PDB file of C-alpha atoms in Angstrom:
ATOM      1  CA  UNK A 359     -34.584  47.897  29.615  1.00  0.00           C
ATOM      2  CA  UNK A 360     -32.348  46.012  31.673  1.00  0.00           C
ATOM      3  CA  UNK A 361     -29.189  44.437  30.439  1.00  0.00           C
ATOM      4  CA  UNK A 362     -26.222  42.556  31.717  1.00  0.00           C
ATOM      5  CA  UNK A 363     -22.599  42.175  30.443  1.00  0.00           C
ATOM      6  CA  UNK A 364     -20.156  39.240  30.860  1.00  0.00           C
ATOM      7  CA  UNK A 365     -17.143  39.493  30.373  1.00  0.00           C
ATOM      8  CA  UNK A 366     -14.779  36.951  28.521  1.00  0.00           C
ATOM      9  CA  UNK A 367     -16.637  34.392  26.448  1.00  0.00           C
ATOM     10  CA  UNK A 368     -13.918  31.658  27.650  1.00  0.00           C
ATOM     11  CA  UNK A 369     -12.201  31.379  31.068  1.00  0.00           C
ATOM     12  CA  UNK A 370      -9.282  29.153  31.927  1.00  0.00           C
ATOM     13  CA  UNK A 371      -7.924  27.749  34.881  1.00  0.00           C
ATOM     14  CA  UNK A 372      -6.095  25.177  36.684  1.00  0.00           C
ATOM     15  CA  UNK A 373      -8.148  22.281  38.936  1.00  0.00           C
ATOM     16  CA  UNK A 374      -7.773  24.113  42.544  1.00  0.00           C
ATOM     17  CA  UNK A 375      -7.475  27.660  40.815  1.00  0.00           C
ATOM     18  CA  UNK A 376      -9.304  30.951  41.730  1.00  0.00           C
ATOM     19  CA  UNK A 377     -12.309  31.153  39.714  1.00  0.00           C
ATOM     20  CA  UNK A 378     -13.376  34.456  38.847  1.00  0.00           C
ATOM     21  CA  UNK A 379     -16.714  35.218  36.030  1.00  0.00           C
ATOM     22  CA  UNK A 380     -17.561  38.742  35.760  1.00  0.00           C
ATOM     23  CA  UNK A 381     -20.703  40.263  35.015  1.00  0.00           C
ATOM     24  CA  UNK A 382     -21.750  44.027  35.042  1.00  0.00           C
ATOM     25  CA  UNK A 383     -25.722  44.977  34.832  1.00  0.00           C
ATOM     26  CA  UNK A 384     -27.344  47.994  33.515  1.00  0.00           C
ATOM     27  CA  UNK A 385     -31.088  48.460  35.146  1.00  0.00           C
ATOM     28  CA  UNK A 386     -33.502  51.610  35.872  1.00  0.00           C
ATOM     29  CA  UNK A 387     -34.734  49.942  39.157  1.00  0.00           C
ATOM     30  CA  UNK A 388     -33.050  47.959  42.100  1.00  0.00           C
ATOM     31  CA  UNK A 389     -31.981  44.421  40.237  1.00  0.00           C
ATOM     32  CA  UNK A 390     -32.572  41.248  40.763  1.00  0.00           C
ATOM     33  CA  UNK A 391     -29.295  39.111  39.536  1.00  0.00           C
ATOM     34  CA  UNK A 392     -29.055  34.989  38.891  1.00  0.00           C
ATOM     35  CA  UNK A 393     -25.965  33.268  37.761  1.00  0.00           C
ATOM     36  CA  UNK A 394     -27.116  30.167  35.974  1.00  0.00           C
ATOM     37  CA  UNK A 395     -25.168  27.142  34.840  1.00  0.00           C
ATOM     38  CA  UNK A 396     -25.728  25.265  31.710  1.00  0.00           C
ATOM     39  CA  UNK A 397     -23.952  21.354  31.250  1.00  0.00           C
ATOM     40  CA  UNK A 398     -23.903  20.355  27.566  1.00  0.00           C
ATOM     41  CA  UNK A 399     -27.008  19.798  25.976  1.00  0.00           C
ATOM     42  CA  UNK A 400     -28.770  20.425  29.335  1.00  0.00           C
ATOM     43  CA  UNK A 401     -31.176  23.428  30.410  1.00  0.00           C
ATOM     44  CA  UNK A 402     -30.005  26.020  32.509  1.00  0.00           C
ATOM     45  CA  UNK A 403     -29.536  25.614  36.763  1.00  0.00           C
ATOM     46  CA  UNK A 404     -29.769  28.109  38.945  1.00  0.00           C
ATOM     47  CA  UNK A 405     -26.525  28.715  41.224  1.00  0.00           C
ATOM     48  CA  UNK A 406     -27.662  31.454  42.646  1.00  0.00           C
ATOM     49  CA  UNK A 407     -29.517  34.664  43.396  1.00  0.00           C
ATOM     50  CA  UNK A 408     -29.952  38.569  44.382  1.00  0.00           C
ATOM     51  CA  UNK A 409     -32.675  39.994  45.818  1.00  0.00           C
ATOM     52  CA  UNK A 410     -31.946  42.879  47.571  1.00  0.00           C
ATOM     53  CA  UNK A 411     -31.014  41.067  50.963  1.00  0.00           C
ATOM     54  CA  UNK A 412     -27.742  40.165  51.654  1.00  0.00           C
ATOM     55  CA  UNK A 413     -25.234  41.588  49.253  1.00  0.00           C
ATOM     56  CA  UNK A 414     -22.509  38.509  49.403  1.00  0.00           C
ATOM     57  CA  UNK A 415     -24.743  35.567  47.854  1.00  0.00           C
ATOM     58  CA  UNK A 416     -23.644  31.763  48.620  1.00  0.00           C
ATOM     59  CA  UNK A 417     -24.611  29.375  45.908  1.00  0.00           C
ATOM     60  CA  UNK A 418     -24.590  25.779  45.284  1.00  0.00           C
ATOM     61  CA  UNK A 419     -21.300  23.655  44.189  1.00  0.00           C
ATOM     62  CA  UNK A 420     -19.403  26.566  46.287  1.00  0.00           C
ATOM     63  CA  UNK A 421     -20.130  29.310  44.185  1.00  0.00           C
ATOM     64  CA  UNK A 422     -20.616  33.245  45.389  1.00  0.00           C
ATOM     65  CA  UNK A 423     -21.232  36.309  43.852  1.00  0.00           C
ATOM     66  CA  UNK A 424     -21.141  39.617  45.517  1.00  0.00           C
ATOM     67  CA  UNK A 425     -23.636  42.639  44.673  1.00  0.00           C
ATOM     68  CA  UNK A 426     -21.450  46.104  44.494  1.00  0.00           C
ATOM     69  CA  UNK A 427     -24.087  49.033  43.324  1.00  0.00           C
ATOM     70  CA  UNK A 428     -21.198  51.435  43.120  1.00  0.00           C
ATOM     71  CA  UNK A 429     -19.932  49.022  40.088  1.00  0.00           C
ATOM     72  CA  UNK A 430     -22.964  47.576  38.725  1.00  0.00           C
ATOM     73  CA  UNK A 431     -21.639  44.186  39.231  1.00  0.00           C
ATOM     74  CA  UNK A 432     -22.259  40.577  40.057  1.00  0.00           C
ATOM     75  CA  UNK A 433     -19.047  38.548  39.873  1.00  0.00           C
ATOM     76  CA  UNK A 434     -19.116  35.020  40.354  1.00  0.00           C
ATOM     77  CA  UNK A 435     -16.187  33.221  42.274  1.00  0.00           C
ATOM     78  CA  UNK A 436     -15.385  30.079  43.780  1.00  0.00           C
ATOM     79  CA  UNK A 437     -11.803  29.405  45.896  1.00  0.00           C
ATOM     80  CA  UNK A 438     -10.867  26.568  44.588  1.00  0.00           C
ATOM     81  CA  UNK A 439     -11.676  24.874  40.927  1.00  0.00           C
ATOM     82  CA  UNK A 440     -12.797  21.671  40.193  1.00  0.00           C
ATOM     83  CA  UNK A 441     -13.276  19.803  36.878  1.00  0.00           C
ATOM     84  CA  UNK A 442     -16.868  19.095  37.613  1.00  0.00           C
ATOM     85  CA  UNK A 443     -17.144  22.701  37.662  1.00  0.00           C
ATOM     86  CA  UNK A 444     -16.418  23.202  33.524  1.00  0.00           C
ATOM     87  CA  UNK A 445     -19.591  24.823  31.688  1.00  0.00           C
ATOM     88  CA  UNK A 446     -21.166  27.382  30.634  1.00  0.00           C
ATOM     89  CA  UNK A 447     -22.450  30.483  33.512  1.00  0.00           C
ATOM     90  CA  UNK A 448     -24.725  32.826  32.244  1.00  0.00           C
ATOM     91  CA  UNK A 449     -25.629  35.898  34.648  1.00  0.00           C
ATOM     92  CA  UNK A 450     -28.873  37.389  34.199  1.00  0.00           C
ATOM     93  CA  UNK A 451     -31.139  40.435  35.332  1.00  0.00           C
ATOM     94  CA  UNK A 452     -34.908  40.600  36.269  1.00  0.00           C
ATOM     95  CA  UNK A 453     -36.596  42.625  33.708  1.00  0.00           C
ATOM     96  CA  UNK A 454     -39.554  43.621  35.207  1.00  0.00           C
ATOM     97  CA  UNK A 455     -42.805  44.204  32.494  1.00  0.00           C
ATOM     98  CA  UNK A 456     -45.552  46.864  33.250  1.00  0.00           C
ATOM     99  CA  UNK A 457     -48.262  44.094  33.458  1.00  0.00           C
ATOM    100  CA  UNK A 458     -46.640  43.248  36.233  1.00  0.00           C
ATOM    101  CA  UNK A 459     -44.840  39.857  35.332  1.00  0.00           C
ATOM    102  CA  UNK A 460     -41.326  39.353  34.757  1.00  0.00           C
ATOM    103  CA  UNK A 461     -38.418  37.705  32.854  1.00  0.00           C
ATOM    104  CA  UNK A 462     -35.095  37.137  32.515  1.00  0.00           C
ATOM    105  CA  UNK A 463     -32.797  38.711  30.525  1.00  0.00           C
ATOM    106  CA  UNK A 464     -29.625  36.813  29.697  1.00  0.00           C
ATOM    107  CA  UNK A 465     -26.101  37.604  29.423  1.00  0.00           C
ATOM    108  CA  UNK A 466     -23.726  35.799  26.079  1.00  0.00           C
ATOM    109  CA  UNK A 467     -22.421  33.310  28.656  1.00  0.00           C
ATOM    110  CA  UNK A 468     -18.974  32.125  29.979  1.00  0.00           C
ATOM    111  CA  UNK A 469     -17.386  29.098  29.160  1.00  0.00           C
ATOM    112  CA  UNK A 470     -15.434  27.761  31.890  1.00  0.00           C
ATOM    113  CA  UNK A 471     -12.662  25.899  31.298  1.00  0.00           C
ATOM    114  CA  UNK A 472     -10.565  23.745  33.987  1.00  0.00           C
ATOM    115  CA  UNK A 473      -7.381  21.783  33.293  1.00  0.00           C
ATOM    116  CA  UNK A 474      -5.801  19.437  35.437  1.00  0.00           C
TER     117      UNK A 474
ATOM    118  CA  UNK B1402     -39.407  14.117  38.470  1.00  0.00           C
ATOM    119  CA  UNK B1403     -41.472  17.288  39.105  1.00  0.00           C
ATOM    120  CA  UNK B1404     -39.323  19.848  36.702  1.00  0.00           C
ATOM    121  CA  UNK B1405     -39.919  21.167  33.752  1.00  0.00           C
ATOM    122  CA  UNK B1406     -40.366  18.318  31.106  1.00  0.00           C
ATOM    123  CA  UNK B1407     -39.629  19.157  27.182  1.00  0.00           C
ATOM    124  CA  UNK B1408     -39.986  16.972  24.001  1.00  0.00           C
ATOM    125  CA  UNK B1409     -38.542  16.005  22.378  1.00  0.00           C
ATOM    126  CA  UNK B1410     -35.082  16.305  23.211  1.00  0.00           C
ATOM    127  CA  UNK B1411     -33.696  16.493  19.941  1.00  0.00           C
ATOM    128  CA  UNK B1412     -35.430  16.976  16.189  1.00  0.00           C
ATOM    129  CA  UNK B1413     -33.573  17.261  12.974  1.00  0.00           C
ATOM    130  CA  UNK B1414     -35.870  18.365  10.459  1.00  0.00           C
ATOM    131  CA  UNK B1415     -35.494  19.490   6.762  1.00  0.00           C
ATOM    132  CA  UNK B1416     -36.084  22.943   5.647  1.00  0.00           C
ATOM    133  CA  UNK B1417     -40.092  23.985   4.533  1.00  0.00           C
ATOM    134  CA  UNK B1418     -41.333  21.797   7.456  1.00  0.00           C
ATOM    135  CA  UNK B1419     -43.231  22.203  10.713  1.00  0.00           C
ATOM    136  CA  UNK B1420     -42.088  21.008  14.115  1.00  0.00           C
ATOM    137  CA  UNK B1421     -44.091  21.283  17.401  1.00  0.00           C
ATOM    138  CA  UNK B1422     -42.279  21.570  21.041  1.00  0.00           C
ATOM    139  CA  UNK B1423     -44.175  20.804  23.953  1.00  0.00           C
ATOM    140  CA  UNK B1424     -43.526  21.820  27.308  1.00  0.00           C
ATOM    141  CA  UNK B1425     -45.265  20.989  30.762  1.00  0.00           C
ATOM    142  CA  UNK B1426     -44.283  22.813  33.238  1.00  0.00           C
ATOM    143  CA  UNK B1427     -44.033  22.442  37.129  1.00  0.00           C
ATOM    144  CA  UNK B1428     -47.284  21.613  38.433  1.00  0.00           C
ATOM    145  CA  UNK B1429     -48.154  24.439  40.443  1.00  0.00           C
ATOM    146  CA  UNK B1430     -46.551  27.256  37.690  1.00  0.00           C
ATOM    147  CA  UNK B1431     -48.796  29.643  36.589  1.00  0.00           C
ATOM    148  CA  UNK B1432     -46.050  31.187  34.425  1.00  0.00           C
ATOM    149  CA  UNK B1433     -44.733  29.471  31.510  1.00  0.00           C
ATOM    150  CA  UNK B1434     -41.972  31.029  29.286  1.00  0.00           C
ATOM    151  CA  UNK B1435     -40.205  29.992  26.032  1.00  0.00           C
ATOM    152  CA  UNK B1436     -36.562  30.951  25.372  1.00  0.00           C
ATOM    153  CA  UNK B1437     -34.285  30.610  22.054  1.00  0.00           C
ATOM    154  CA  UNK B1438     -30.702  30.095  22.383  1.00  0.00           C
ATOM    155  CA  UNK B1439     -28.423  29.661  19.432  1.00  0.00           C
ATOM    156  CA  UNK B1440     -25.035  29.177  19.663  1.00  0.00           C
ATOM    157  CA  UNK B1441     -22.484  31.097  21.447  1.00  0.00           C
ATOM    158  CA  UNK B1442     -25.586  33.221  23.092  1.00  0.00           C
ATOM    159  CA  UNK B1443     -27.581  33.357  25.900  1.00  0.00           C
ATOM    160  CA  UNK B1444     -31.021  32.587  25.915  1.00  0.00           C
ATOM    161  CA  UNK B1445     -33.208  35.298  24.091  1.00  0.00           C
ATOM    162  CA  UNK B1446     -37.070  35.626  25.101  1.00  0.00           C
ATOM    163  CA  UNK B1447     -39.630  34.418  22.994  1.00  0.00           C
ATOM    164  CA  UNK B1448     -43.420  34.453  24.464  1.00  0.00           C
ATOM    165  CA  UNK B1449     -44.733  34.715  27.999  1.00  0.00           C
ATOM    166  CA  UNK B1450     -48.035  32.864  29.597  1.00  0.00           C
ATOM    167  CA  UNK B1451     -49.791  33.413  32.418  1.00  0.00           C
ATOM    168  CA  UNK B1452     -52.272  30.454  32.900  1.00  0.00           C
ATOM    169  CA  UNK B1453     -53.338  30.241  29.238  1.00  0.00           C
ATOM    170  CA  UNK B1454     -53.014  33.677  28.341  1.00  0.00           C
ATOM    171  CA  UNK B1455     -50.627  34.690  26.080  1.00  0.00           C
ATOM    172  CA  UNK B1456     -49.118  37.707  27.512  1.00  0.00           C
ATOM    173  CA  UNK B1457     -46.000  38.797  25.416  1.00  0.00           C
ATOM    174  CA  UNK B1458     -44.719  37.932  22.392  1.00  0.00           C
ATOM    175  CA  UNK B1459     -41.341  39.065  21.202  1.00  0.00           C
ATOM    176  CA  UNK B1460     -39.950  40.465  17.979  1.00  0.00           C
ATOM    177  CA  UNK B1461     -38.081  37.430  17.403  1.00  0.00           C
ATOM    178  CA  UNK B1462     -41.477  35.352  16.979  1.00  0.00           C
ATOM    179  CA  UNK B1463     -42.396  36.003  13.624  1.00  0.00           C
ATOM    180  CA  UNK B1464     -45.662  34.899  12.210  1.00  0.00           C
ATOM    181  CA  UNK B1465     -44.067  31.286  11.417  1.00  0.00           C
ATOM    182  CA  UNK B1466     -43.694  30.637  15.080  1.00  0.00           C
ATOM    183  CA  UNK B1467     -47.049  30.353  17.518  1.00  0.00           C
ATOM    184  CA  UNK B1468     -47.332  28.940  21.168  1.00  0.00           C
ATOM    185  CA  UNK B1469     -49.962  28.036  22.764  1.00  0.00           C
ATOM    186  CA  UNK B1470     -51.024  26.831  26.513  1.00  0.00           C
ATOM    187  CA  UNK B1471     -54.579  25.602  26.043  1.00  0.00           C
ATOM    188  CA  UNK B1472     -55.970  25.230  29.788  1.00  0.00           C
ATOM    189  CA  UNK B1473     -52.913  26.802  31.424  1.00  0.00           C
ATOM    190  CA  UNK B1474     -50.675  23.421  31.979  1.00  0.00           C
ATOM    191  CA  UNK B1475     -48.338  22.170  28.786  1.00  0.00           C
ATOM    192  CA  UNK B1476     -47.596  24.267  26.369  1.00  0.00           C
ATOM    193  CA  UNK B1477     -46.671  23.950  22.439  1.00  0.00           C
ATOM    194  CA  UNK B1478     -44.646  25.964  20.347  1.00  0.00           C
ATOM    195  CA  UNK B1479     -44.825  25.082  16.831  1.00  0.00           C
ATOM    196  CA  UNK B1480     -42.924  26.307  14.034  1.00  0.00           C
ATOM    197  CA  UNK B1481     -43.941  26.657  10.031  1.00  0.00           C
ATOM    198  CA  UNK B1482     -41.807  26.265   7.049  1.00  0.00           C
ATOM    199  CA  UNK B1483     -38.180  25.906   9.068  1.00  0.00           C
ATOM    200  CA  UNK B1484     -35.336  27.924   7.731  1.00  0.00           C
ATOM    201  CA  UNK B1485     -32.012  26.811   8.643  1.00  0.00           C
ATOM    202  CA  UNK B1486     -31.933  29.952  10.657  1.00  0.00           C
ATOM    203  CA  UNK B1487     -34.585  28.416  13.210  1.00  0.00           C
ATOM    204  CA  UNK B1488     -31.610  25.998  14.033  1.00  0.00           C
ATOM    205  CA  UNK B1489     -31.343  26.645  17.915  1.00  0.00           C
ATOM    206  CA  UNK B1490     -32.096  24.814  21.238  1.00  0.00           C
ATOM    207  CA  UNK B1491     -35.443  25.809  22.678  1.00  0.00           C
ATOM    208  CA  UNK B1492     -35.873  26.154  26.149  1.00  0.00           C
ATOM    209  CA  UNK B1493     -39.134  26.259  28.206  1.00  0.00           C
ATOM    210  CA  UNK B1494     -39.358  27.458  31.441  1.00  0.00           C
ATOM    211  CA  UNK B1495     -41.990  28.761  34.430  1.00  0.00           C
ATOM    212  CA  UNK B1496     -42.563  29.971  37.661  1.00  0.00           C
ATOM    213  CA  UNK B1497     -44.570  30.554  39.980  1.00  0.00           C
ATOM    214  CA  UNK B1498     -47.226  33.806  40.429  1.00  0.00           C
ATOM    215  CA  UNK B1499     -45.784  34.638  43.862  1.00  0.00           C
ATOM    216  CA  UNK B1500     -42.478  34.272  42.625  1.00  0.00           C
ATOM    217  CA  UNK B1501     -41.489  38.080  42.325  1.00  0.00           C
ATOM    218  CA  UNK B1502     -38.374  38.278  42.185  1.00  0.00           C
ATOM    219  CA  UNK B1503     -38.115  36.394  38.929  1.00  0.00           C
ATOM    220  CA  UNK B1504     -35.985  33.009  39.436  1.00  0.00           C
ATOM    221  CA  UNK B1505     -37.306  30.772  37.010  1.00  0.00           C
ATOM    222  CA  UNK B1506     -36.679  26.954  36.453  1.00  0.00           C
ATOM    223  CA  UNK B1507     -35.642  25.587  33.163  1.00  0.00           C
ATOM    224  CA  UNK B1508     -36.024  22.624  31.452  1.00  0.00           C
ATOM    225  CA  UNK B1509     -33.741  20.743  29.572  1.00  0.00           C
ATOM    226  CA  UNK B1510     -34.640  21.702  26.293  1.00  0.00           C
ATOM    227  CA  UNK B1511     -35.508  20.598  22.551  1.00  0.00           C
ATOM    228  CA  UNK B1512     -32.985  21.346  20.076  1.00  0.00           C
ATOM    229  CA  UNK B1513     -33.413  22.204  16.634  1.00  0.00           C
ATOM    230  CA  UNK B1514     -31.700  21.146  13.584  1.00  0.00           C
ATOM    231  CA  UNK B1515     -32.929  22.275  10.119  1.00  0.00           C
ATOM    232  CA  UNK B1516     -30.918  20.742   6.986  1.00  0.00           C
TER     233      UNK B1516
END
C-alpha cells in the first residue's frame, strides 16, 4: 500500500522566510502526489499536484513542490513567507484499488507557523 | 456555491446517541468518499461510493457507523451509540469518474463532539 511521510509536525519561520515542508512517499507503482492545505475548522484545498508530467509542480498562493524518484520525495516550498500562509499542509499519495477506483492516502500534517 | 456541502458544521452530542452527517457532493461526482480526522492526524479513509454503490468500507467503520448514498447524489453517514472516541471532524469528499489521477475536492466538514 502506498504511504507518505512528513516530516516535522510544526514548522517555523519568519514573514518573508524560505518555506520548506518535506514529504517522502513509499508506493509500488508510479505516484500520484497532492499537497493539501487545511485553514482552521475548514476542509482540505488542494495546492497542488503530480501526475507524472512535469516534475517541478507550481501551485496556488506561490507554492511548488518538486518530484525527485531517486528520493521518494515531494517537498513543498515557497520563496518568501507570508502570514496568510499559516496552516496546516498535508501531502498525500494516490492509492490506487484493484476495482479500479482510487483514494487518497494522507500524511500526519504540518503545521506552519509564520511570525512577523 | 457548487462544492462539496456538509451538515452540519458542528454537533456536540452526548455519549449512547446517534448522529447523522450528510454530504452532497459536486453535481456531476460520481465518486463520493468519507474521511475521519482526529486531532493531530491526517485524514484516515472511511467508505467509498461510486454512484450509490458502496464500494469499500474500511476497518475503522465498525458496525456502529453506516453510510449510505441512496440514488447516487447526497450521502449520510450515521453513527450509533457515540463513544467519546468517535470525537473527530468528518470530512466528505468526491470526484469525478474520469478523474484518474485521484485529486479529490473536500468539503468543509462536520465535526464531532461526544461528552
Amino acid at each position: 500500500a502506498q504511504s507518505v511521510t512528513q516530516l516535522g509536525s510544526h514548522v517555523s519561520v519568519s514573514e518573508g522566510a524560505l518555506v520548506l515542508l518535506r514529504c517522502n512517499y513509499s508506493s509500488s507503482v508510479p505516484p500520484y502526489l497532492f499537497w493539501y492545505v487545511q485553514y482552521p475548522n475548514q476542509g482540505l484545498q488542494l495546492l497542488l499536484k503530480y501526475t507524472s508530467a512535469a516534475t517541478l509542480v507550481k501551485g496556488i498562493n506561490g507554492f511548488e513542490a518538486e518530484f525527485k524518484k531517486s528520493e521518494t520525495s515531494f517537498h513543498l516550498t515557497k520563496p518568501s513567507a507570508h502570514m496568510s500562509d499559516a496552516a496546516e499542509y498535508f501531502c498525500a499519495v494516490s492509492d490506487q484499488r484493484s476495482s479500479g477506483y482510487s483514494t487518497l492516502t494522507f500524511g500526519k500534517g504540518t503545521m506552519l507557523l509564520v511570525s512577523p | 456555491d457548487t462544492g462539496v456541502s456538509q451538515d452540519p458544521r458542528h454537533k456536540i452530542t452526548k455519549r449512547g446517541q446517534n448522529v447523522t452527517f450528510r454530504c452532497d457532493p459536486i453535481s456531476e461526482h460520481n465518486r463520493l468518499y468519507w474521511y475521519r480526522q482526529t486531532l493531530g492526524q491526517g485524514p484516515e479513509f472511511l467508505t467509498y461510493f461510486q454512484n450509490e454503490a458502496q464500494l469499500e468500507k474500511s476497518r475503522l467503520l465498525s458496525d456502529r457507523f453506516s453510510a449510505e448514498r441512496p440514488k447516487g447524489s447526497f450521502s449520510t453517514l450515521e453513527i450509533q451509540r457515540t463513544e467519546q472516541g468517535d470525537s473527530a471532524m468528518y470530512l466528505c469528499a468526491s470526484s469525478i469518474n474520469s478523474g484518474l489521477t485521484g485529486e479529490l475536492f473536500f468539503g468543509e466538514g462536520s465535526r464531532l463532539t461526544v461528552l
